[in-house]
Every structure is written in C-alpha cells, then in structure tokens.
mmCIF file with all atom_site columns, C-alpha atoms in Angstrom:
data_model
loop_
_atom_site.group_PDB
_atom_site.id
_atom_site.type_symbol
_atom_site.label_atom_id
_atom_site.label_alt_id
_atom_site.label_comp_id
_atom_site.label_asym_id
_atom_site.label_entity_id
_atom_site.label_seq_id
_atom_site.pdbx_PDB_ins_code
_atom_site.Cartn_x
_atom_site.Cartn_y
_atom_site.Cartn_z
_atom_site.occupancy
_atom_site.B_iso_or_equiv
_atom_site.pdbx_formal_charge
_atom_site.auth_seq_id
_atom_site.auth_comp_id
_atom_site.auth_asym_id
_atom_site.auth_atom_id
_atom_site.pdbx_PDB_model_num
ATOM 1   C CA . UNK U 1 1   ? -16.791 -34.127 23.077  1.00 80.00 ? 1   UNK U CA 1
ATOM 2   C CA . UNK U 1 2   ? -19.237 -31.537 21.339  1.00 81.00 ? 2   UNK U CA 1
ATOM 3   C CA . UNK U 1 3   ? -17.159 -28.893 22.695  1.00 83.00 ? 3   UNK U CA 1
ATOM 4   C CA . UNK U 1 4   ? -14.321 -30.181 21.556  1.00 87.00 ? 4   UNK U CA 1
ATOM 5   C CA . UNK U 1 5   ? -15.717 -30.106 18.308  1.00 86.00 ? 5   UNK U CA 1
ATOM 6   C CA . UNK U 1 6   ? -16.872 -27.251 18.460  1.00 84.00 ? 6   UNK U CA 1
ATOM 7   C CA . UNK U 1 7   ? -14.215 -25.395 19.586  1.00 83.00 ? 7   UNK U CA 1
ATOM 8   C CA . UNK U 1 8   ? -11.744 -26.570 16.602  1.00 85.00 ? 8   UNK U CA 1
ATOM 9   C CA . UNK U 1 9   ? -14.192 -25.993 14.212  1.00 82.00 ? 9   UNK U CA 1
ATOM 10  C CA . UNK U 1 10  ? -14.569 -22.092 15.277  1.00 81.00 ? 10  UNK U CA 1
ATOM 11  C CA . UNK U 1 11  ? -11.367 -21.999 15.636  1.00 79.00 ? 11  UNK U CA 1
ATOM 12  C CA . UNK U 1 12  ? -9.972  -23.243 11.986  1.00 81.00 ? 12  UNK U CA 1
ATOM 13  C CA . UNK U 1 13  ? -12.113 -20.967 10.806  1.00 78.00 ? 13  UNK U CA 1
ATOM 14  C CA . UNK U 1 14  ? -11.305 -18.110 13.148  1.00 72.00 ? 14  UNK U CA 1
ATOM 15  C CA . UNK U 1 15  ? -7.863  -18.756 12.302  1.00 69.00 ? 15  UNK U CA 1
ATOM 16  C CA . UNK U 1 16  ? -8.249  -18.231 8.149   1.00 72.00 ? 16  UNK U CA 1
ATOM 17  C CA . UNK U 1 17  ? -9.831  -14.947 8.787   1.00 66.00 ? 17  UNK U CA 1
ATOM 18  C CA . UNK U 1 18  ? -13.676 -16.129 8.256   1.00 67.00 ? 18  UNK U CA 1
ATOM 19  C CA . UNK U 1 19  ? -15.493 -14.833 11.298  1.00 69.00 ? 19  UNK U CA 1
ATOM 20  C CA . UNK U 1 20  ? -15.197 -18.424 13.381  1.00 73.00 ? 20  UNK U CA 1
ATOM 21  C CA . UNK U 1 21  ? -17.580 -16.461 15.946  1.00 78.00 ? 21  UNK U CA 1
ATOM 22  C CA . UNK U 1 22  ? -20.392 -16.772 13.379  1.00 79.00 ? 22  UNK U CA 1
ATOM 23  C CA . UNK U 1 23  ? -19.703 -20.300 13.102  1.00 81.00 ? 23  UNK U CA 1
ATOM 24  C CA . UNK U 1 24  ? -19.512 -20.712 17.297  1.00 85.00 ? 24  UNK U CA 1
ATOM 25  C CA . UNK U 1 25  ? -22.988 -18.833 17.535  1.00 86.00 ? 25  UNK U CA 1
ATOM 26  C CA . UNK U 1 26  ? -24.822 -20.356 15.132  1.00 84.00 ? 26  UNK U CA 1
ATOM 27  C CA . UNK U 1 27  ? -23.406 -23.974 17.213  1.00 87.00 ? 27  UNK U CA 1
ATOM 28  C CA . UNK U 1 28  ? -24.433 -22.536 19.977  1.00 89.00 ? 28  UNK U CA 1
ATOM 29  C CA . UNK U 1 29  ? -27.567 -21.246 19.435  1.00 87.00 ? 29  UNK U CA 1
ATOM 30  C CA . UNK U 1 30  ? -28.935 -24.469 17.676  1.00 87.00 ? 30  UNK U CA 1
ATOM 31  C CA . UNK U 1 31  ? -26.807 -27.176 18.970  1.00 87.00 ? 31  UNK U CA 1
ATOM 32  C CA . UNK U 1 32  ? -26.697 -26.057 22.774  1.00 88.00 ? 32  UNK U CA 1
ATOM 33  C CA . UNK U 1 33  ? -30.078 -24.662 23.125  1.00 89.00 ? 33  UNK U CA 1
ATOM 34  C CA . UNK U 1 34  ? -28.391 -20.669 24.352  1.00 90.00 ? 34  UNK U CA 1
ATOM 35  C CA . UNK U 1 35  ? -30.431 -18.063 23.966  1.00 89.00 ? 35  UNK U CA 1
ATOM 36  C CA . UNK U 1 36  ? -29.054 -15.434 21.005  1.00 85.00 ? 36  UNK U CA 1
ATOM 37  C CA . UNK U 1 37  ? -27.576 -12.858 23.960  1.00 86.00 ? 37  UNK U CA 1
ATOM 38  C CA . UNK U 1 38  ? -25.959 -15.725 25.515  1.00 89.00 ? 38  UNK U CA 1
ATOM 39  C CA . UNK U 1 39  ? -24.419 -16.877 22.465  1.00 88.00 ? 39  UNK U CA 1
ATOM 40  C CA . UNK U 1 40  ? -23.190 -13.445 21.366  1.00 86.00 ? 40  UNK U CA 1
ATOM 41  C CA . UNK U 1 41  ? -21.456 -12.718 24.880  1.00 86.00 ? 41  UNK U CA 1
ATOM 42  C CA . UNK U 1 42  ? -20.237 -16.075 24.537  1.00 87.00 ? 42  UNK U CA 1
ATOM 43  C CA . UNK U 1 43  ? -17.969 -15.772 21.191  1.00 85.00 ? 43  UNK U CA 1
ATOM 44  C CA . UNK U 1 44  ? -17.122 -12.348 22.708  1.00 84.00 ? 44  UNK U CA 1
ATOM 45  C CA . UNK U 1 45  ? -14.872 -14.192 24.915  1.00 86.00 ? 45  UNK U CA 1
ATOM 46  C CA . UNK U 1 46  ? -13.858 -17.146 22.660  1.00 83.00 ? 46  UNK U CA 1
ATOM 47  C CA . UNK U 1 47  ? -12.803 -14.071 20.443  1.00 81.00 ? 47  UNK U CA 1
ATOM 48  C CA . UNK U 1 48  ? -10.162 -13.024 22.952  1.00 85.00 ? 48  UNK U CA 1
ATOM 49  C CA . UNK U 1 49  ? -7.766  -15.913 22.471  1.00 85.00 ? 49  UNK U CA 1
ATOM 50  C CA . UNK U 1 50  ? -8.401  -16.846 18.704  1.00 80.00 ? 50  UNK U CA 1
ATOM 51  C CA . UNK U 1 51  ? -7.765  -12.392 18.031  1.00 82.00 ? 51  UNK U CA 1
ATOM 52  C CA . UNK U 1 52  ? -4.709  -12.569 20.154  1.00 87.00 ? 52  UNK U CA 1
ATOM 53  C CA . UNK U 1 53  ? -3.062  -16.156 17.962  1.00 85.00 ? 53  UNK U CA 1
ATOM 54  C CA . UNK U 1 54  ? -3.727  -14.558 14.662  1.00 83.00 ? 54  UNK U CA 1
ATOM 55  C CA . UNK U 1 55  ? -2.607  -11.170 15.699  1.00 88.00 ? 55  UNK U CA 1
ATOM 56  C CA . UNK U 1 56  ? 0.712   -12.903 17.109  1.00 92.00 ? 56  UNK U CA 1
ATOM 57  C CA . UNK U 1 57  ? 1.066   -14.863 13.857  1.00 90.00 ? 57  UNK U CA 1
ATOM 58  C CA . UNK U 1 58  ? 0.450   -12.091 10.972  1.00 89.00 ? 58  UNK U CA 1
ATOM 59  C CA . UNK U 1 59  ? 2.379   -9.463  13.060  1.00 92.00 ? 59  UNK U CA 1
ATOM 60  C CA . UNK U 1 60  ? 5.496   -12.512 12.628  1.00 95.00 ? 60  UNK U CA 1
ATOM 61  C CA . UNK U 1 61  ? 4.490   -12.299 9.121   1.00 94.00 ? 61  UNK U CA 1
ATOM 62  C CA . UNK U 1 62  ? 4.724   -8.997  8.784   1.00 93.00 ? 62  UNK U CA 1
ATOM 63  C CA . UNK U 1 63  ? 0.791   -8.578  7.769   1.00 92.00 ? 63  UNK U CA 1
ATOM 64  C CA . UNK U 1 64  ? -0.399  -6.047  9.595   1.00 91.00 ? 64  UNK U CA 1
ATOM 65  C CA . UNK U 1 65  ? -1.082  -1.981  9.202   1.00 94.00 ? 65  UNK U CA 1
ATOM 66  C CA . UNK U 1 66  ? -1.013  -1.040  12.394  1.00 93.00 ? 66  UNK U CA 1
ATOM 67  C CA . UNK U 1 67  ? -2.071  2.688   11.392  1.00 95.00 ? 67  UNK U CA 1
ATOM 68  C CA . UNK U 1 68  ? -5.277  1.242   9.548   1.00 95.00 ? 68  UNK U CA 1
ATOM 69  C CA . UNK U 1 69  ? -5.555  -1.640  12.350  1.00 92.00 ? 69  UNK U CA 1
ATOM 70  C CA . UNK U 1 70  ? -5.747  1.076   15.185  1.00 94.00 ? 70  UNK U CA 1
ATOM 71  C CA . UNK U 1 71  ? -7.884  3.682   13.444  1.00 96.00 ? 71  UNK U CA 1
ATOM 72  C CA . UNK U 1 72  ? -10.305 1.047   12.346  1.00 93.00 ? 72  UNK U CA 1
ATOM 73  C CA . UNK U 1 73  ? -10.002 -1.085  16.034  1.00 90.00 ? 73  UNK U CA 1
ATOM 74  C CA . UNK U 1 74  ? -10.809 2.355   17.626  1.00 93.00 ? 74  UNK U CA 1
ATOM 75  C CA . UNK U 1 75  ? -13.596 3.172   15.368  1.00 95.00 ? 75  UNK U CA 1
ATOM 76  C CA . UNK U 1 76  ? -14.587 -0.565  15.978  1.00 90.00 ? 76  UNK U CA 1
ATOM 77  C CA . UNK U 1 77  ? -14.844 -0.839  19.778  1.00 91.00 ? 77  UNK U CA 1
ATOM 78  C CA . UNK U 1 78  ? -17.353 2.198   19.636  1.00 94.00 ? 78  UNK U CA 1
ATOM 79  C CA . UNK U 1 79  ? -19.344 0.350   17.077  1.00 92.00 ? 79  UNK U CA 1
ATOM 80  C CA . UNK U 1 80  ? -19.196 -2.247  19.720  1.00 86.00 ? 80  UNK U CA 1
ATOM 81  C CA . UNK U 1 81  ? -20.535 -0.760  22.883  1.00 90.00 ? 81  UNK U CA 1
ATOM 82  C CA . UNK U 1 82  ? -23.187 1.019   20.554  1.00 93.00 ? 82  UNK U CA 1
ATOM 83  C CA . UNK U 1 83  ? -24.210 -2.460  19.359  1.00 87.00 ? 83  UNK U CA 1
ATOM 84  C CA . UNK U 1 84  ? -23.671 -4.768  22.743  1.00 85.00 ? 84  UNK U CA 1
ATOM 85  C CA . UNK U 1 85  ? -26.816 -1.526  24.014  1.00 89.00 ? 85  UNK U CA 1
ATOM 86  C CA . UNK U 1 86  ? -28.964 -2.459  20.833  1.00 88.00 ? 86  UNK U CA 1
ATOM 87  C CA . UNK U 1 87  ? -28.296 -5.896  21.539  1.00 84.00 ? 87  UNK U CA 1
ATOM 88  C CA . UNK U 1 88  ? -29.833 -6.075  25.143  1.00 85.00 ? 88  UNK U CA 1
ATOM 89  C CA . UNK U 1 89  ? -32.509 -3.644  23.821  1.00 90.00 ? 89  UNK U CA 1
ATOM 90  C CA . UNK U 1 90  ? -33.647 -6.470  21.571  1.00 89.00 ? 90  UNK U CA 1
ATOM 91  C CA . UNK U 1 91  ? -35.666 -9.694  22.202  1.00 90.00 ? 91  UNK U CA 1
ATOM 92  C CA . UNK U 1 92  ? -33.817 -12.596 21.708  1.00 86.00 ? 92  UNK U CA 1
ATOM 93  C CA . UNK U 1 93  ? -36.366 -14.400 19.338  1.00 89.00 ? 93  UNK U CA 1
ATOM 94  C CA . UNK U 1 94  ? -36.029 -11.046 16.769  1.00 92.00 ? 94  UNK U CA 1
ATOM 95  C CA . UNK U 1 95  ? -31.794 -11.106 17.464  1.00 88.00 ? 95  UNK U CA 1
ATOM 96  C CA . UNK U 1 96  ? -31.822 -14.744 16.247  1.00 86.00 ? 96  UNK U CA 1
ATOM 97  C CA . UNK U 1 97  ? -34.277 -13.614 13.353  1.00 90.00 ? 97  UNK U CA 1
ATOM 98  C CA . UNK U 1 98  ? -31.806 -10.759 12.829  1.00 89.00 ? 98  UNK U CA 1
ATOM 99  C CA . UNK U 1 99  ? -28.805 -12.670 13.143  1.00 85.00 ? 99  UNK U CA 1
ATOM 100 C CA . UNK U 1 100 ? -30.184 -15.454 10.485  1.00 88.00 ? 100 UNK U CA 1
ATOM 101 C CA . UNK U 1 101 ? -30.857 -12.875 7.973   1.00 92.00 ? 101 UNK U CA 1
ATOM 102 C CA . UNK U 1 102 ? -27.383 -11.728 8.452   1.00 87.00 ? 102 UNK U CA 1
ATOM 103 C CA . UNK U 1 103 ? -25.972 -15.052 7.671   1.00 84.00 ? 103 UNK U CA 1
ATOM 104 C CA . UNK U 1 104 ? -28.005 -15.491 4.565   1.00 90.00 ? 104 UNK U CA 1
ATOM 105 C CA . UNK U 1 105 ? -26.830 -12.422 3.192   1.00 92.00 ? 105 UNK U CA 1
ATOM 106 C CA . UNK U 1 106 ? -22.675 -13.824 3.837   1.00 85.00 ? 106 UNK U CA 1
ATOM 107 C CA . UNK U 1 107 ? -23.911 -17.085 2.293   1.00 85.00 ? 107 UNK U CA 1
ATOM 108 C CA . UNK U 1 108 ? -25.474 -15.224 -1.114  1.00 93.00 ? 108 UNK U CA 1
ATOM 109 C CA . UNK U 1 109 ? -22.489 -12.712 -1.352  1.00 91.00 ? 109 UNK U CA 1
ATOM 110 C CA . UNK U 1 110 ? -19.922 -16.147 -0.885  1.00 86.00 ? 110 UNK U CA 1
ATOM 111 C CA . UNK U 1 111 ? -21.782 -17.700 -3.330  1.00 90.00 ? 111 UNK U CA 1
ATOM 112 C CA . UNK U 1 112 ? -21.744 -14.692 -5.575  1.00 92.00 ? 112 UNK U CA 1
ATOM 113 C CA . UNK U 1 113 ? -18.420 -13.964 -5.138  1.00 90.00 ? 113 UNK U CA 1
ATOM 114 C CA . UNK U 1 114 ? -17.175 -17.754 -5.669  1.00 88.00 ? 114 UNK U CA 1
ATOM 115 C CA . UNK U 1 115 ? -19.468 -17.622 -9.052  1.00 90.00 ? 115 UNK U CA 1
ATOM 116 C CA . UNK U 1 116 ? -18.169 -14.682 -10.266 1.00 91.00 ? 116 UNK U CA 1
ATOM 117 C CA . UNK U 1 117 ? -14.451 -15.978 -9.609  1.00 90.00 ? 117 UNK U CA 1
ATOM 118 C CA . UNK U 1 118 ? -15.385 -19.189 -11.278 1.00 87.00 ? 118 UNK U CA 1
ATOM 119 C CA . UNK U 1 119 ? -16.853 -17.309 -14.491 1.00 87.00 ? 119 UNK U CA 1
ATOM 120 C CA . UNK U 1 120 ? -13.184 -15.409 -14.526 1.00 86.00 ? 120 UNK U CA 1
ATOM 121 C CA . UNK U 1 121 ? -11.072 -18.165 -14.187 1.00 84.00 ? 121 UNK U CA 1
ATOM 122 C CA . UNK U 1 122 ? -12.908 -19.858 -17.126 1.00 81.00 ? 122 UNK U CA 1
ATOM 123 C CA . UNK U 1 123 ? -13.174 -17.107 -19.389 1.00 80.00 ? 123 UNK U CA 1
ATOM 124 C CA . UNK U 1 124 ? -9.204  -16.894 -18.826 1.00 80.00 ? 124 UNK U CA 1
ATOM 125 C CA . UNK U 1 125 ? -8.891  -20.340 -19.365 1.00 76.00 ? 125 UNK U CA 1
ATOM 126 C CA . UNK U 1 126 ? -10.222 -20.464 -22.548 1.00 75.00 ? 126 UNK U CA 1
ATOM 127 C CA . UNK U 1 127 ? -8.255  -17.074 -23.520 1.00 68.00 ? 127 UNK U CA 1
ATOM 128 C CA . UNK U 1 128 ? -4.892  -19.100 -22.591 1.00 62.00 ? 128 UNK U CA 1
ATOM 129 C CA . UNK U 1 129 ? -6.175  -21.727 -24.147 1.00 64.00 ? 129 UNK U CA 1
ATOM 130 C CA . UNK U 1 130 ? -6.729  -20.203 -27.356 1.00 64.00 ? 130 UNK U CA 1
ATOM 131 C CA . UNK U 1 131 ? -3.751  -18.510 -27.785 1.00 61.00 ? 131 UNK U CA 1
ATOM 132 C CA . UNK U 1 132 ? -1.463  -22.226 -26.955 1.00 62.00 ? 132 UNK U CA 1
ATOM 133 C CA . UNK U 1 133 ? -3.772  -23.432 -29.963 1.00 64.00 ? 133 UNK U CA 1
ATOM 134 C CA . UNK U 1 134 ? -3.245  -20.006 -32.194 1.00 64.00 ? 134 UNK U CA 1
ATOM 135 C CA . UNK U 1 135 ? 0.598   -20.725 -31.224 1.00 66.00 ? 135 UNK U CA 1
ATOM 136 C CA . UNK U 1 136 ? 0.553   -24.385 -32.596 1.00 65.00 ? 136 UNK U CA 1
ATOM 137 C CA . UNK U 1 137 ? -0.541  -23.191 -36.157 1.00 60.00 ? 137 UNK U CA 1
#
C-alpha cells in the first residue's frame, strides 16, 4: 500500500513540474531503508514514464520549445553521464549528506520565493486598495 502511496505522491508532483523524483528519493531513502545510489537509479526509471505523460500533455498544449528543449536535453544528458560517474565515485553516507543539503537549499529558496511573492501581493493590495478609497472621495 506504501507504494501505492508513494507512487501518486511522486507522481502529482512530477506531474506539476516540481521534481517528483526528489520527493520519490527522499521516500525511498528514509521510508524504505535504500541506500542513496539505489534510490537515485531508482527515480531514474520512475522518471521515464512520468517525462514521457507530461511531455505528451504540454506538447497537446502547445507548451513546449522544442529548439530550447533539445539544446538544453542535449546539454542535459552529458551533465548526466558526468554526474551518474561522480555519483558511483561517492560514498553513499556523503551522497545522502549531499543530497540533504541540496534539499535544504530548494526548501529556503521556496520559502524565499513564496515570501517575497507574499510581500508583492500585499504591497499591491494595499496600492488597489488605496486608490478604490481615493476614488470614493
């Protein structure tokens, strides 16, 4: 049932564009017990089948740059093999260490970024605001 879970967790969030692979290691790695390479290779392949549904639907939605999409997928699956080498060159206690820090620094910038969007849409508020009241008199 934990799979099952698991898998339409990773996959909602796959789905909006979040990184559900991040979610699916970090279940993984804590809730399974895999060790960090295991995890990795792991969401390598769930990655196959979530890429391919999203590609499907935003190329029906006409979302996609293919030009920027290929240039950056090329540049991408170099960046890849380079890292999947650096990967197995690593122990797995300093990959999970490596992989937490990583995390963090999404969850500050998410935070940062939902702050800063928060600060905006009340400084505009109270613009609008203002100027209904200015209106009224």
């Amino acid at each position: 049932m934990l799979e099952i879970v698991t898998g339409i967790i990773a996959g909602m969030v796959s789905g909006i564009g979040m990184g559900g692979g991040t979610i699916l290691i970090l279940i993984l790695s804590l809730f399974y017990g895999m060790d960090q390479h295991v995890a990795q290779a792991s969401n390598l392949i769930f990655f196959i089948p979530t890429s391919i549904a999203a590609i499907y639907i935003n190329i029906k939605q006409k979302m996609i740059d293919f030009k920027i999409a290929l240039l950056i997928g090329g540049i991408g699956s170099i960046g890849a093999l380079l890292g999947s080498y650096l990967s197995k060159q690593i122990d797995s206690n300093l990959l999970r260490k490596c992989f937490g820090v990583f995390l963090a620094i999404i969850a500050i910038h998410e935070i940062y970024s939902y702050v800063k969007m928060y600060i905006y849409a009340k400084k505009r508020d109270n613009i609008d605001n203002k100027e209904i009241k200015d209106r009224r008199n």
